PDB file of C-alpha atoms in Angstrom:
ATOM      1  CA  MET A  25     150.468 147.179 124.122  1.00 34.00           C
ATOM      2  CA  ALA A  26     152.739 144.176 124.411  1.00 34.00           C
ATOM      3  CA  SER A  27     153.517 142.689 121.030  1.00 30.00           C
ATOM      4  CA  PHE A  28     151.986 139.259 120.255  1.00 28.00           C
ATOM      5  CA  LEU A  29     153.839 135.981 119.805  1.00 27.00           C
ATOM      6  CA  THR A  30     154.583 135.019 116.229  1.00 27.00           C
ATOM      7  CA  SER A  31     155.074 131.331 117.133  1.00 29.00           C
ATOM      8  CA  CYS A  32     153.094 129.913 119.988  1.00 33.00           C
ATOM      9  CA  SER A  33     154.827 126.548 119.739  1.00 33.00           C
ATOM     10  CA  THR A  34     158.124 127.616 121.168  1.00 32.00           C
ATOM     11  CA  SER A  35     157.684 131.096 122.927  1.00 38.00           C
ATOM     12  CA  PRO A  36     157.420 131.097 126.786  1.00 36.00           C
ATOM     13  CA  VAL A  37     154.567 132.630 128.610  1.00 39.00           C
ATOM     14  CA  THR A  38     154.888 136.240 129.297  1.00 38.00           C
ATOM     15  CA  THR A  39     152.942 138.521 131.601  1.00 38.00           C
ATOM     16  CA  SER A  40     152.406 142.261 131.351  1.00 42.00           C
ATOM     17  CA  ASP A  41     150.317 144.953 132.673  1.00 44.00           C
ATOM     18  CA  VAL A  42     148.035 146.340 129.928  1.00 43.00           C
ATOM     19  CA  PRO A  43     148.271 149.942 128.808  1.00 45.00           C
ATOM     20  CA  THR A  44     144.762 150.570 127.554  1.00 46.00           C
ATOM     21  CA  PRO A  45     142.213 153.514 127.932  1.00 56.00           C
ATOM     22  CA  SER A  46     140.866 153.830 131.518  1.00 74.00           C
ATOM     23  CA  GLY A  47     137.737 152.065 132.434  1.00 91.00           C
ATOM     24  CA  ILE A  48     135.934 150.647 135.448  1.00 95.00           C
ATOM     25  CA  THR A  49     137.018 147.432 137.226  1.00 96.00           C
ATOM     26  CA  ASN A  50     135.585 144.601 139.438  1.00 96.00           C
ATOM     27  CA  VAL A  51     132.122 144.825 137.832  1.00 96.00           C
ATOM     28  CA  PRO A  52     129.328 142.767 139.420  1.00 97.00           C
ATOM     29  CA  TYR A  53     127.228 140.481 137.324  1.00 97.00           C
ATOM     30  CA  ARG A  54     124.102 142.454 138.022  1.00 97.00           C
ATOM     31  CA  ASP A  55     125.609 145.349 136.255  1.00 97.00           C
ATOM     32  CA  VAL A  56     126.460 143.349 133.198  1.00 97.00           C
ATOM     33  CA  ILE A  57     122.927 142.044 132.629  1.00 97.00           C
ATOM     34  CA  ALA A  58     121.468 145.619 133.224  1.00 97.00           C
ATOM     35  CA  LEU A  59     123.298 147.004 130.216  1.00 97.00           C
ATOM     36  CA  PRO A  60     121.229 147.920 127.097  1.00 97.00           C
ATOM     37  CA  PHE A  61     121.693 145.878 124.023  1.00 98.00           C
ATOM     38  CA  SER A  62     120.538 145.314 120.441  1.00 98.00           C
ATOM     39  CA  GLU A  63     118.948 142.084 119.321  1.00 97.00           C
ATOM     40  CA  PHE A  64     120.887 139.803 117.102  1.00 98.00           C
ATOM     41  CA  ASP A  65     120.681 140.403 113.361  1.00 98.00           C
ATOM     42  CA  GLU A  66     120.483 136.769 112.319  1.00 98.00           C
ATOM     43  CA  ALA A  67     120.348 133.171 113.812  1.00 98.00           C
ATOM     44  CA  ILE A  68     122.023 130.263 111.946  1.00 98.00           C
ATOM     45  CA  GLU A  69     121.581 126.606 112.694  1.00 98.00           C
ATOM     46  CA  TYR A  70     124.519 124.315 112.795  1.00 98.00           C
ATOM     47  CA  GLY A  71     122.601 121.206 113.978  1.00 98.00           C
ATOM     48  CA  SER A  72     119.096 119.889 114.718  1.00 98.00           C
ATOM     49  CA  ASP A  73     118.911 120.723 118.258  1.00 98.00           C
ATOM     50  CA  PRO A  74     117.368 124.088 119.181  1.00 98.00           C
ATOM     51  CA  LEU A  75     120.466 124.944 121.244  1.00 98.00           C
ATOM     52  CA  GLN A  76     122.759 124.371 118.242  1.00 98.00           C
ATOM     53  CA  ARG A  77     122.554 127.992 117.018  1.00 98.00           C
ATOM     54  CA  ILE A  78     124.858 130.871 116.070  1.00 98.00           C
ATOM     55  CA  TYR A  79     123.596 134.350 116.833  1.00 98.00           C
ATOM     56  CA  VAL A  80     125.075 137.096 114.642  1.00 98.00           C
ATOM     57  CA  TRP A  81     125.658 140.729 115.434  1.00 98.00           C
ATOM     58  CA  LYS A  82     126.805 142.285 112.162  1.00 98.00           C
ATOM     59  CA  ALA A  83     129.442 144.969 112.149  1.00 98.00           C
ATOM     60  CA  ARG A  84     128.084 148.512 111.801  1.00 96.00           C
ATOM     61  CA  GLY A  85     129.889 150.012 108.849  1.00 93.00           C
ATOM     62  CA  LYS A  86     132.802 148.243 107.064  1.00 94.00           C
ATOM     63  CA  PRO A  87     133.876 145.160 109.086  1.00 96.00           C
ATOM     64  CA  GLN A  88     137.290 145.254 110.498  1.00 95.00           C
ATOM     65  CA  HIS A  89     137.311 141.821 112.259  1.00 97.00           C
ATOM     66  CA  SER A  90     135.068 138.715 112.822  1.00 98.00           C
ATOM     67  CA  LEU A  91     134.899 137.101 116.225  1.00 98.00           C
ATOM     68  CA  VAL A  92     133.534 133.670 117.247  1.00 98.00           C
ATOM     69  CA  PHE A  93     132.509 133.918 120.708  1.00 99.00           C
ATOM     70  CA  ILE A  94     131.900 131.094 123.235  1.00 99.00           C
ATOM     71  CA  HIS A  95     130.087 132.221 126.330  1.00 98.00           C
ATOM     72  CA  GLY A  96     130.672 130.865 129.739  1.00 98.00           C
ATOM     73  CA  GLY A  97     128.551 130.046 132.721  1.00 98.00           C
ATOM     74  CA  CYS A  98     130.355 127.143 134.371  1.00 98.00           C
ATOM     75  CA  TRP A  99     129.310 124.887 131.444  1.00 98.00           C
ATOM     76  CA  LEU A 100     125.862 124.842 133.021  1.00 98.00           C
ATOM     77  CA  ASN A 101     122.621 125.277 131.148  1.00 98.00           C
ATOM     78  CA  ALA A 102     121.411 127.788 133.632  1.00 97.00           C
ATOM     79  CA  PHE A 103     123.556 130.399 131.619  1.00 98.00           C
ATOM     80  CA  ASP A 104     123.159 131.013 128.073  1.00 98.00           C
ATOM     81  CA  TYR A 105     124.472 133.480 125.351  1.00 98.00           C
ATOM     82  CA  THR A 106     122.122 136.196 126.417  1.00 98.00           C
ATOM     83  CA  HIS A 107     124.243 137.441 129.278  1.00 98.00           C
ATOM     84  CA  GLY A 108     126.839 138.586 126.636  1.00 98.00           C
ATOM     85  CA  GLN A 109     124.419 140.632 124.396  1.00 98.00           C
ATOM     86  CA  ALA A 110     125.729 144.096 125.494  1.00 98.00           C
ATOM     87  CA  LEU A 111     129.262 142.963 124.624  1.00 98.00           C
ATOM     88  CA  PHE A 112     128.259 141.651 121.302  1.00 98.00           C
ATOM     89  CA  THR A 113     126.214 144.908 120.592  1.00 98.00           C
ATOM     90  CA  ALA A 114     129.279 147.098 121.540  1.00 98.00           C
ATOM     91  CA  LEU A 115     131.651 144.998 119.462  1.00 98.00           C
ATOM     92  CA  ALA A 116     129.392 145.300 116.385  1.00 98.00           C
ATOM     93  CA  GLU A 117     129.170 148.954 116.887  1.00 98.00           C
ATOM     94  CA  ALA A 118     132.936 149.180 116.946  1.00 97.00           C
ATOM     95  CA  GLY A 119     133.183 147.314 113.591  1.00 97.00           C
ATOM     96  CA  VAL A 120     133.392 143.631 114.614  1.00 98.00           C
ATOM     97  CA  ASN A 121     131.153 140.878 113.281  1.00 98.00           C
ATOM     98  CA  VAL A 122     130.103 138.687 116.268  1.00 98.00           C
ATOM     99  CA  TYR A 123     129.194 135.089 115.939  1.00 98.00           C
ATOM    100  CA  ALA A 124     127.964 134.105 119.437  1.00 99.00           C
ATOM    101  CA  LEU A 125     127.666 130.307 119.623  1.00 98.00           C
ATOM    102  CA  GLU A 126     124.947 128.591 121.672  1.00 98.00           C
ATOM    103  CA  TYR A 127     125.654 125.041 122.643  1.00 98.00           C
ATOM    104  CA  ARG A 128     124.403 122.142 124.761  1.00 98.00           C
ATOM    105  CA  ARG A 129     125.772 122.322 128.282  1.00 98.00           C
ATOM    106  CA  THR A 130     125.522 120.363 131.544  1.00 98.00           C
ATOM    107  CA  GLY A 131     121.840 119.626 132.174  1.00 98.00           C
ATOM    108  CA  ASP A 132     121.086 119.414 128.395  1.00 98.00           C
ATOM    109  CA  ASP A 133     120.537 116.156 126.598  1.00 98.00           C
ATOM    110  CA  GLY A 134     123.832 115.835 124.647  1.00 98.00           C
ATOM    111  CA  GLY A 135     125.717 118.404 126.823  1.00 98.00           C
ATOM    112  CA  GLY A 136     128.564 118.010 129.127  1.00 98.00           C
ATOM    113  CA  TRP A 137     131.940 116.479 128.110  1.00 98.00           C
ATOM    114  CA  PRO A 138     132.611 115.786 125.334  1.00 98.00           C
ATOM    115  CA  GLY A 139     129.189 116.935 123.788  1.00 98.00           C
ATOM    116  CA  SER A 140     129.590 120.598 124.699  1.00 98.00           C
ATOM    117  CA  PHE A 141     133.056 120.569 123.000  1.00 98.00           C
ATOM    118  CA  ASN A 142     131.739 118.842 119.964  1.00 98.00           C
ATOM    119  CA  ASP A 143     128.997 121.393 119.552  1.00 98.00           C
ATOM    120  CA  VAL A 144     131.440 124.339 119.745  1.00 98.00           C
ATOM    121  CA  LEU A 145     133.561 122.651 117.166  1.00 98.00           C
ATOM    122  CA  ALA A 146     130.616 122.090 114.725  1.00 98.00           C
ATOM    123  CA  GLY A 147     129.429 125.620 115.229  1.00 98.00           C
ATOM    124  CA  THR A 148     132.914 127.154 114.745  1.00 98.00           C
ATOM    125  CA  ASN A 149     133.320 125.146 111.573  1.00 98.00           C
ATOM    126  CA  LYS A 150     130.001 126.500 110.423  1.00 98.00           C
ATOM    127  CA  VAL A 151     131.082 130.115 111.031  1.00 98.00           C
ATOM    128  CA  LEU A 152     134.484 129.593 109.291  1.00 98.00           C
ATOM    129  CA  SER A 153     132.703 128.210 106.251  1.00 98.00           C
ATOM    130  CA  LEU A 154     130.339 131.154 106.147  1.00 97.00           C
ATOM    131  CA  THR A 155     133.120 133.901 106.671  1.00 97.00           C
ATOM    132  CA  GLN A 156     135.372 132.442 104.059  1.00 96.00           C
ATOM    133  CA  THR A 157     132.551 132.500 101.488  1.00 96.00           C
ATOM    134  CA  GLN A 158     131.149 135.755 102.455  1.00 94.00           C
ATOM    135  CA  GLN A 159     134.014 138.006 103.760  1.00 95.00           C
ATOM    136  CA  PRO A 160     137.328 136.164 102.922  1.00 96.00           C
ATOM    137  CA  SER A 161     139.403 139.221 103.563  1.00 96.00           C
ATOM    138  CA  VAL A 162     138.178 139.907 107.087  1.00 97.00           C
ATOM    139  CA  PRO A 163     140.242 138.285 109.734  1.00 97.00           C
ATOM    140  CA  VAL A 164     138.517 135.887 112.132  1.00 98.00           C
ATOM    141  CA  SER A 165     139.487 135.465 115.760  1.00 98.00           C
ATOM    142  CA  LEU A 166     138.090 133.045 118.393  1.00 98.00           C
ATOM    143  CA  ALA A 167     137.382 134.077 121.935  1.00 98.00           C
ATOM    144  CA  GLY A 168     135.696 132.583 124.806  1.00 98.00           C
ATOM    145  CA  HIS A 169     134.922 133.667 128.526  1.00 98.00           C
ATOM    146  CA  SER A 170     135.454 131.510 131.647  1.00 98.00           C
ATOM    147  CA  ALA A 171     134.167 128.010 130.849  1.00 98.00           C
ATOM    148  CA  GLY A 172     133.625 129.232 127.311  1.00 98.00           C
ATOM    149  CA  GLY A 173     137.268 130.240 127.278  1.00 98.00           C
ATOM    150  CA  HIS A 174     138.243 126.618 128.051  1.00 98.00           C
ATOM    151  CA  LEU A 175     136.203 125.410 125.180  1.00 98.00           C
ATOM    152  CA  ALA A 176     137.595 128.102 122.874  1.00 98.00           C
ATOM    153  CA  LEU A 177     141.244 126.995 123.752  1.00 98.00           C
ATOM    154  CA  LEU A 178     140.373 123.468 122.866  1.00 98.00           C
ATOM    155  CA  THR A 179     138.804 124.612 119.686  1.00 98.00           C
ATOM    156  CA  GLY A 180     141.985 126.596 118.806  1.00 98.00           C
ATOM    157  CA  GLN A 181     143.995 123.479 119.534  1.00 98.00           C
ATOM    158  CA  ALA A 182     141.909 121.323 117.150  1.00 98.00           C
ATOM    159  CA  MET A 183     142.018 124.117 114.397  1.00 97.00           C
ATOM    160  CA  PRO A 184     145.664 125.246 114.796  1.00 96.00           C
ATOM    161  CA  SER A 185     145.798 127.755 111.818  1.00 95.00           C
ATOM    162  CA  ALA A 186     142.215 128.698 111.485  1.00 97.00           C
ATOM    163  CA  PHE A 187     142.231 131.982 113.392  1.00 98.00           C
ATOM    164  CA  ALA A 188     143.981 135.433 113.385  1.00 97.00           C
ATOM    165  CA  LYS A 189     143.989 135.082 117.343  1.00 98.00           C
ATOM    166  CA  VAL A 190     142.740 132.810 119.977  1.00 98.00           C
ATOM    167  CA  ILE A 191     141.716 134.648 123.148  1.00 98.00           C
ATOM    168  CA  GLY A 192     140.854 133.307 126.520  1.00 98.00           C
ATOM    169  CA  LEU A 193     138.926 135.767 128.846  1.00 98.00           C
ATOM    170  CA  ALA A 194     139.342 134.429 132.424  1.00 98.00           C
ATOM    171  CA  ALA A 195     139.632 131.102 130.808  1.00 98.00           C
ATOM    172  CA  ILE A 196     139.774 127.798 132.661  1.00 98.00           C
ATOM    173  CA  THR A 197     142.941 126.061 131.435  1.00 98.00           C
ATOM    174  CA  GLN A 198     143.447 123.423 134.092  1.00 98.00           C
ATOM    175  CA  PRO A 199     140.118 121.680 134.626  1.00 98.00           C
ATOM    176  CA  ALA A 200     141.528 118.957 136.974  1.00 98.00           C
ATOM    177  CA  ILE A 201     142.778 121.699 139.360  1.00 98.00           C
ATOM    178  CA  TYR A 202     139.627 123.756 138.954  1.00 98.00           C
ATOM    179  CA  ALA A 203     137.476 120.860 139.947  1.00 98.00           C
ATOM    180  CA  LYS A 204     139.040 120.655 143.295  1.00 97.00           C
ATOM    181  CA  GLY A 205     137.931 124.351 144.273  1.00 97.00           C
ATOM    182  CA  THR A 206     135.094 125.331 146.340  1.00 97.00           C
ATOM    183  CA  ASN A 207     133.410 128.245 144.695  1.00 97.00           C
ATOM    184  CA  SER A 208     130.115 127.632 142.812  1.00 96.00           C
ATOM    185  CA  CYS A 209     131.752 127.374 139.317  1.00 97.00           C
ATOM    186  CA  GLU A 210     134.540 125.036 140.540  1.00 98.00           C
ATOM    187  CA  THR A 211     132.083 122.726 142.165  1.00 98.00           C
ATOM    188  CA  ALA A 212     130.033 122.456 138.968  1.00 98.00           C
ATOM    189  CA  THR A 213     133.129 121.089 137.205  1.00 98.00           C
ATOM    190  CA  PRO A 214     132.601 117.382 138.055  1.00 98.00           C
ATOM    191  CA  GLN A 215     128.949 117.690 136.715  1.00 98.00           C
ATOM    192  CA  PHE A 216     130.469 118.590 133.332  1.00 98.00           C
ATOM    193  CA  PHE A 217     132.819 115.636 133.320  1.00 98.00           C
ATOM    194  CA  ASN A 218     130.285 113.227 134.907  1.00 98.00           C
ATOM    195  CA  GLY A 219     132.938 112.660 137.739  1.00 98.00           C
ATOM    196  CA  THR A 220     135.920 113.961 139.673  1.00 98.00           C
ATOM    197  CA  PRO A 221     139.440 113.921 138.387  1.00 98.00           C
ATOM    198  CA  GLU A 222     140.192 110.777 140.185  1.00 98.00           C
ATOM    199  CA  GLU A 223     137.051 109.025 138.752  1.00 98.00           C
ATOM    200  CA  MET A 224     137.520 110.374 135.104  1.00 98.00           C
ATOM    201  CA  PRO A 225     141.225 111.022 134.653  1.00 98.00           C
ATOM    202  CA  GLU A 226     141.185 110.383 130.764  1.00 98.00           C
ATOM    203  CA  ALA A 227     138.386 112.858 130.329  1.00 98.00           C
ATOM    204  CA  TYR A 228     140.095 115.626 132.243  1.00 98.00           C
ATOM    205  CA  LYS A 229     143.357 114.872 130.402  1.00 98.00           C
ATOM    206  CA  SER A 230     141.633 115.068 127.036  1.00 98.00           C
ATOM    207  CA  ALA A 231     139.963 118.408 128.125  1.00 98.00           C
ATOM    208  CA  THR A 232     143.071 120.061 129.232  1.00 98.00           C
ATOM    209  CA  PRO A 233     144.151 122.574 126.489  1.00 98.00           C
ATOM    210  CA  SER A 234     147.558 122.317 124.978  1.00 97.00           C
ATOM    211  CA  ILE A 235     148.370 124.941 122.369  1.00 95.00           C
ATOM    212  CA  GLU A 236     152.045 124.251 121.571  1.00 92.00           C
ATOM    213  CA  ASN A 237     151.190 123.387 117.947  1.00 93.00           C
ATOM    214  CA  VAL A 238     148.699 126.250 117.533  1.00 96.00           C
ATOM    215  CA  GLN A 239     149.951 128.630 114.701  1.00 95.00           C
ATOM    216  CA  SER A 240     147.720 131.544 115.719  1.00 94.00           C
ATOM    217  CA  PRO A 241     148.790 133.865 118.664  1.00 96.00           C
ATOM    218  CA  VAL A 242     147.135 132.692 121.773  1.00 98.00           C
ATOM    219  CA  VAL A 243     146.420 135.430 124.372  1.00 98.00           C
ATOM    220  CA  LEU A 244     145.019 135.014 127.884  1.00 98.00           C
ATOM    221  CA  LEU A 245     143.408 138.023 129.415  1.00 98.00           C
ATOM    222  CA  GLN A 246     143.003 137.737 133.219  1.00 98.00           C
ATOM    223  CA  GLY A 247     141.702 140.067 135.833  1.00 98.00           C
ATOM    224  CA  THR A 248     143.796 140.300 139.046  1.00 97.00           C
ATOM    225  CA  ALA A 249     140.581 140.543 141.158  1.00 98.00           C
ATOM    226  CA  ASP A 250     138.850 137.509 139.742  1.00 98.00           C
ATOM    227  CA  ASN A 251     137.381 135.305 142.466  1.00 97.00           C
ATOM    228  CA  ILE A 252     135.792 132.821 140.223  1.00 98.00           C
ATOM    229  CA  VAL A 253     138.818 131.837 138.071  1.00 98.00           C
ATOM    230  CA  ALA A 254     142.123 132.307 139.905  1.00 97.00           C
ATOM    231  CA  THR A 255     145.180 133.946 138.118  1.00 97.00           C
ATOM    232  CA  GLU A 256     146.831 130.540 138.347  1.00 96.00           C
ATOM    233  CA  GLN A 257     144.576 129.424 135.569  1.00 98.00           C
ATOM    234  CA  SER A 258     146.056 132.027 133.289  1.00 96.00           C
ATOM    235  CA  SER A 259     149.343 130.229 132.750  1.00 92.00           C
ATOM    236  CA  LEU A 260     149.608 128.151 129.599  1.00 95.00           C
ATOM    237  CA  SER A 261     152.743 127.132 127.755  1.00 94.00           C
ATOM    238  CA  GLY A 262     152.886 129.018 124.407  1.00 95.00           C
ATOM    239  CA  ALA A 263     150.491 131.726 125.283  1.00 97.00           C
ATOM    240  CA  THR A 264     150.881 135.384 126.189  1.00 97.00           C
ATOM    241  CA  THR A 265     149.223 136.305 129.440  1.00 97.00           C
ATOM    242  CA  MET A 266     148.022 139.795 130.084  1.00 97.00           C
ATOM    243  CA  LEU A 267     146.954 140.718 133.572  1.00 97.00           C
ATOM    244  CA  ILE A 268     144.362 143.446 133.950  1.00 96.00           C
ATOM    245  CA  PRO A 269     144.883 145.306 137.201  1.00 96.00           C
ATOM    246  CA  GLY A 270     141.738 145.245 139.415  1.00 96.00           C
ATOM    247  CA  ALA A 271     139.560 143.448 136.879  1.00 97.00           C
ATOM    248  CA  GLY A 272     137.029 140.870 138.116  1.00 98.00           C
ATOM    249  CA  HIS A 273     135.440 137.979 136.465  1.00 98.00           C
ATOM    250  CA  PHE A 274     132.564 139.678 134.734  1.00 98.00           C
ATOM    251  CA  ASP A 275     134.538 142.729 133.645  1.00 98.00           C
ATOM    252  CA  PHE A 276     135.098 141.413 130.034  1.00 98.00           C
ATOM    253  CA  LEU A 277     131.317 141.461 129.516  1.00 98.00           C
ATOM    254  CA  HIS A 278     130.836 145.137 130.606  1.00 98.00           C
ATOM    255  CA  THR A 279     131.370 147.633 127.799  1.00 97.00           C
ATOM    256  CA  ASP A 280     132.586 150.457 129.962  1.00 97.00           C
ATOM    257  CA  SER A 281     135.298 148.341 131.679  1.00 97.00           C
ATOM    258  CA  LEU A 282     139.054 148.335 131.327  1.00 96.00           C
ATOM    259  CA  ALA A 283     138.813 144.641 130.447  1.00 97.00           C
ATOM    260  CA  TYR A 284     136.450 145.452 127.439  1.00 97.00           C
ATOM    261  CA  TYR A 285     138.811 148.099 126.200  1.00 96.00           C
ATOM    262  CA  THR A 286     141.667 145.661 126.399  1.00 96.00           C
ATOM    263  CA  LEU A 287     139.797 143.085 124.298  1.00 97.00           C
ATOM    264  CA  LEU A 288     138.787 145.653 121.776  1.00 96.00           C
ATOM    265  CA  ASP A 289     142.263 146.977 121.454  1.00 95.00           C
ATOM    266  CA  LEU A 290     143.567 143.392 121.047  1.00 95.00           C
ATOM    267  CA  LEU A 291     140.995 142.764 118.133  1.00 95.00           C
ATOM    268  CA  LYS A 292     141.581 146.025 116.265  1.00 88.00           C
ATOM    269  CA  ASN A 293     145.222 146.792 116.953  1.00 85.00           C
ATOM    270  CA  GLY A 294     147.061 143.987 118.512  1.00 64.00           C
TER     271      GLY A 294
END
């Protein structure tokens, strides 16, 4: 596997194919939600709203890593953390503590920009406080998928030295460009920002990740067959971009996929 950047502030973006174990590619969403899973081990509040919760899957055996995970779903409240339960279960079985953040989204009172981001910041701070107290020797990384990847990158920017790694999985890195697209997720972007890039330029500017001062390695994993978040979104100054041949948008959530094995290898060996 390609080596990771030691300084995200000055290193150029690099792109490489990913030498990982074989796995399936271009997985449909219906196959993801059909996977078996285990229920979470613990739910932790980080605010008074019922959506301000952290769902914990504890590592089986000795923990090797902890992961704060921000789920995607076009920032919409139609999609919650539950579509990632099979992924969280598999990671826990592989020795990773998973802290899956739920947060208010577009359609929720207090959701949208910047409320959703503020929730993710608050929830992540809660996880870091817990892990530093309970398991200070276990490295903690941050990851997010799709719209959750966008929020994870912004969180990494706000906490530049807090994580072992910051990982975007098919992450949206340029929301103003994304908002001009025509697929179902792209057209949901103005709802999140309460306006188009022309109507809300400062909001889009504030919500565009910049990781040049992030001390943790930032890695963007992107499938070449993704038809929801284009590969053009996987270019971010200071990050390492890793293209996964044939992977679609939902592959990162399927535990038999090449994308999953890539993520797991990144957490355990990268």
